[in-house]
Structures are given as C-alpha cells and as structure tokens.
CSV table of C-alpha atoms in Angstrom, one decimal:
chain,number,residue,atom,x,y,z
D,1,UNK,CA,123.6,113.5,64.5
D,2,UNK,CA,124.2,112.0,60.9
D,3,UNK,CA,126.0,109.3,59.4
D,4,UNK,CA,126.8,108.6,55.8
D,5,UNK,CA,128.2,105.7,53.8
D,6,UNK,CA,131.8,106.6,52.7
D,7,UNK,CA,130.7,107.5,49.0
D,8,UNK,CA,127.8,109.6,50.9
D,9,UNK,CA,124.8,107.7,48.9
D,10,UNK,CA,123.1,106.8,52.0
D,11,UNK,CA,123.1,109.1,55.3
D,12,UNK,CA,120.8,108.2,58.1
D,13,UNK,CA,120.4,110.3,61.6
D,14,UNK,CA,121.5,109.0,64.9
D,15,UNK,CA,120.1,109.6,68.3
D,16,UNK,CA,122.5,109.2,71.4
D,17,UNK,CA,121.1,109.2,74.9
D,18,UNK,CA,123.8,108.8,77.6
D,19,UNK,CA,122.9,106.9,80.7
D,20,UNK,CA,119.8,105.1,79.3
D,21,UNK,CA,118.4,102.6,80.2
D,22,UNK,CA,120.7,102.8,82.9
D,23,UNK,CA,123.7,104.8,84.5
D,24,UNK,CA,126.7,103.7,82.2
D,25,UNK,CA,124.6,102.6,79.2
D,26,UNK,CA,124.0,104.5,76.2
D,27,UNK,CA,121.1,104.0,73.7
D,28,UNK,CA,121.8,104.6,70.3
D,29,UNK,CA,118.7,104.8,67.8
D,30,UNK,CA,118.4,105.4,63.9
D,31,UNK,CA,116.4,108.3,62.3
D,32,UNK,CA,115.3,107.4,59.1
D,33,UNK,CA,116.3,104.4,58.5
D,34,UNK,CA,112.8,103.3,57.8
D,35,UNK,CA,113.3,105.1,54.4
D,36,UNK,CA,115.6,102.6,53.2
D,37,UNK,CA,113.5,99.6,51.4
D,38,UNK,CA,113.5,96.7,53.6
D,39,UNK,CA,112.0,94.4,50.9
D,40,UNK,CA,109.2,93.7,53.1
D,41,UNK,CA,105.4,94.3,53.1
D,42,UNK,CA,102.4,94.1,55.2
D,43,UNK,CA,99.8,91.9,54.1
D,44,UNK,CA,97.9,94.9,52.6
D,45,UNK,CA,100.9,95.9,50.7
D,46,UNK,CA,102.4,98.7,52.5
D,47,UNK,CA,106.3,98.8,52.7
D,48,UNK,CA,107.9,97.6,56.2
D,49,UNK,CA,110.4,99.9,57.6
D,50,UNK,CA,112.8,99.2,60.0
D,51,UNK,CA,114.7,101.6,62.6
D,52,UNK,CA,117.6,100.3,65.0
D,53,UNK,CA,118.1,101.1,68.5
D,54,UNK,CA,120.8,99.6,70.8
D,55,UNK,CA,122.3,100.3,74.3
D,56,UNK,CA,125.8,99.6,74.9
D,57,UNK,CA,128.5,100.4,77.7
D,58,UNK,CA,129.1,104.3,77.3
D,59,UNK,CA,133.0,103.8,77.1
D,60,UNK,CA,132.2,102.9,73.6
D,61,UNK,CA,131.7,106.3,71.8
D,62,UNK,CA,131.8,104.9,68.1
D,63,UNK,CA,128.7,102.5,68.7
D,64,UNK,CA,126.6,105.2,66.6
D,65,UNK,CA,128.9,104.3,63.7
D,66,UNK,CA,128.2,100.7,64.1
D,67,UNK,CA,124.2,101.2,64.5
D,68,UNK,CA,124.4,103.2,61.3
D,69,UNK,CA,126.7,100.5,59.4
D,70,UNK,CA,124.0,98.3,60.2
D,71,UNK,CA,121.1,100.3,59.1
D,72,UNK,CA,123.2,101.1,55.7
D,73,UNK,CA,122.8,97.1,55.2
D,74,UNK,CA,118.9,97.3,55.0
D,75,UNK,CA,117.6,96.2,51.8
D,76,UNK,CA,118.3,93.6,49.1
D,77,UNK,CA,120.2,91.4,49.2
D,78,UNK,CA,120.2,91.6,53.0
D,79,UNK,CA,117.4,90.6,55.2
D,80,UNK,CA,116.3,92.8,58.0
D,81,UNK,CA,114.7,90.7,60.8
D,82,UNK,CA,115.3,89.2,64.2
D,83,UNK,CA,118.6,87.1,64.1
D,84,UNK,CA,120.1,89.0,61.5
D,85,UNK,CA,123.9,89.3,62.2
D,86,UNK,CA,125.3,92.5,61.0
D,87,UNK,CA,129.0,91.1,60.6
D,88,UNK,CA,132.0,93.2,62.1
D,89,UNK,CA,129.6,96.2,62.7
D,90,UNK,CA,131.7,96.8,65.9
D,91,UNK,CA,134.6,95.3,64.9
D,92,UNK,CA,135.5,97.8,62.1
D,93,UNK,CA,135.1,100.3,65.1
D,94,UNK,CA,136.7,98.3,68.0
D,95,UNK,CA,139.2,95.6,66.6
D,96,UNK,CA,140.0,94.3,70.0
D,97,UNK,CA,135.8,93.8,70.7
D,98,UNK,CA,135.2,90.1,71.5
D,99,UNK,CA,131.7,90.9,70.2
D,100,UNK,CA,132.6,92.1,66.5
D,101,UNK,CA,129.2,91.8,65.4
D,102,UNK,CA,125.7,93.0,66.0
D,103,UNK,CA,122.6,90.9,65.8
D,104,UNK,CA,118.9,92.3,65.6
D,105,UNK,CA,116.4,91.1,68.2
D,106,UNK,CA,113.0,92.4,69.0
D,107,UNK,CA,113.5,95.1,71.6
D,108,UNK,CA,113.9,94.4,75.3
D,109,UNK,CA,115.6,96.8,77.4
D,110,UNK,CA,113.0,99.7,77.3
D,111,UNK,CA,109.5,100.0,78.4
D,112,UNK,CA,108.0,99.8,74.8
D,113,UNK,CA,109.0,100.7,71.3
D,114,UNK,CA,105.7,100.9,69.6
D,115,UNK,CA,105.2,100.5,65.8
D,116,UNK,CA,104.1,103.2,63.4
D,117,UNK,CA,101.7,102.7,60.8
D,118,UNK,CA,99.8,104.6,58.4
D,119,UNK,CA,97.9,104.4,55.3
D,120,UNK,CA,101.5,104.4,53.5
D,121,UNK,CA,104.0,102.8,55.6
D,122,UNK,CA,104.3,100.3,58.8
D,123,UNK,CA,107.6,101.4,60.7
D,124,UNK,CA,109.0,98.9,63.2
D,125,UNK,CA,111.8,98.6,65.8
D,126,UNK,CA,114.7,96.0,66.2
D,127,UNK,CA,117.1,96.4,69.0
D,128,UNK,CA,120.9,95.4,68.1
D,129,UNK,CA,122.9,93.3,70.6
D,130,UNK,CA,126.7,92.6,70.4
D,131,UNK,CA,127.5,89.1,69.5
D,132,UNK,CA,130.9,87.1,69.2
D,133,UNK,CA,131.7,84.8,66.3
D,134,UNK,CA,131.0,81.7,67.9
D,135,UNK,CA,127.5,83.0,68.7
D,136,UNK,CA,127.0,84.3,65.1
D,137,UNK,CA,128.1,81.1,63.6
D,138,UNK,CA,125.5,79.1,66.0
D,139,UNK,CA,122.9,81.5,65.1
D,140,UNK,CA,123.2,80.8,61.5
D,141,UNK,CA,123.5,77.2,61.9
D,142,UNK,CA,120.8,76.7,64.7
D,143,UNK,CA,118.5,79.8,64.3
D,144,UNK,CA,117.7,83.0,66.4
D,145,UNK,CA,115.7,80.9,68.6
D,146,UNK,CA,118.3,78.5,69.5
D,147,UNK,CA,120.8,81.5,70.4
D,148,UNK,CA,118.1,83.1,72.4
D,149,UNK,CA,117.5,80.2,74.3
D,150,UNK,CA,121.7,80.3,75.0
D,151,UNK,CA,121.6,84.0,75.9
D,152,UNK,CA,118.2,83.3,78.3
D,153,UNK,CA,120.3,80.4,80.2
D,154,UNK,CA,123.5,82.3,80.5
D,155,UNK,CA,122.4,85.6,81.1
D,156,UNK,CA,125.5,87.5,79.2
D,157,UNK,CA,126.1,91.1,79.6
D,158,UNK,CA,124.4,92.7,76.6
D,159,UNK,CA,125.5,96.1,77.1
D,160,UNK,CA,129.1,94.9,76.6
D,161,UNK,CA,131.4,94.5,73.6
D,162,UNK,CA,134.1,92.7,75.7
D,163,UNK,CA,132.3,89.5,77.5
D,164,UNK,CA,133.1,86.1,76.6
D,165,UNK,CA,130.9,83.8,74.4
D,166,UNK,CA,127.9,82.3,75.8
D,167,UNK,CA,128.1,78.4,76.4
D,168,UNK,CA,126.5,77.0,73.4
D,169,UNK,CA,125.3,73.4,72.9
D,170,UNK,CA,126.5,71.5,69.9
D,171,UNK,CA,122.8,70.8,69.5
D,172,UNK,CA,120.0,73.3,70.6
D,173,UNK,CA,117.2,71.5,73.0
C-alpha cells in the first residue's frame, strides 16, 4: 500500500505483516523512505537513507499512517537517528493513546535488519516505538541512552499505545 502527504508531494510505500513478530502484533515497514534525503552521509560521501519499521498491537490498524508520518519528516531540519521523537505521530491517528509519539531506536524486535550498501547509497533501518509525553520530554532532557536505561529497567510493553509511562528518575544514573 502507499501513503502520501496531504498535498501529495511525498509518497511512501508501506508493508503490513500481521502476527509478526508474534501473534497479536502487526509489523509495519516503509518502502522507499530511504529516497528522502536524510542530510547524513557516510565517511566516503554516499547519502545515508533510512527505512522505518514498527511492531504494534494489531488492534490499532492506523499505525501504518503513523509510521508514514514519521517517514515524511525525514530530512532537514529534522534529525533522523536513534532518539528522534516524532511528535503526535500516534496521537494524530488515535487521540486517546497514552503514547502519542513515536521514537526511533535501533531495531530490536526482529532477528536482524541488515543495512544495504552499494556504490551510490547506504540504507539503514530504525524501529519506531510508542512513547508517552513524559518519556519524550525525558529523552530530550537527558538523552536517548537515559530513556533506554529506563526502558531496560522497567520493561514496558512497547507494542502498546495504551501503556503508562515508565518510572523516570529526576537525574539518570
């Protein structure tokens, strides 16, 4: 399937895979988001492209729209790297969600997502996970690693857009 911006200026393909990586979870992945200029280059000067993947509770059928919305933000002036928070990506589709934002992280749900590299381009993958407003603010204040430490400690259900925020220390250790 394809998603497009409201004005049709940008389009991205989407793949939906039900019951992956486990029953009740749907995986979503972009196709050709890596054509959007990220602003990053390899050491030898090739452009770095990014594709997104997400695994979310299958009850939420509009997550593909949220993932596409993140892809449409690739490029200047937005950074695309682990720890980037895509504000209201879920909230625009599901206003009742306790996790209105998506944050990019290195992929961890699937066995592997190999980067693609040739003489012209290097393409890598980022996973999108739902985050609460408090978690997004914490990531901005203390960095991606501090929020990652909180996630490792609390083990939140990162498939859920209805979960509570993890406990966040006022100062990360």
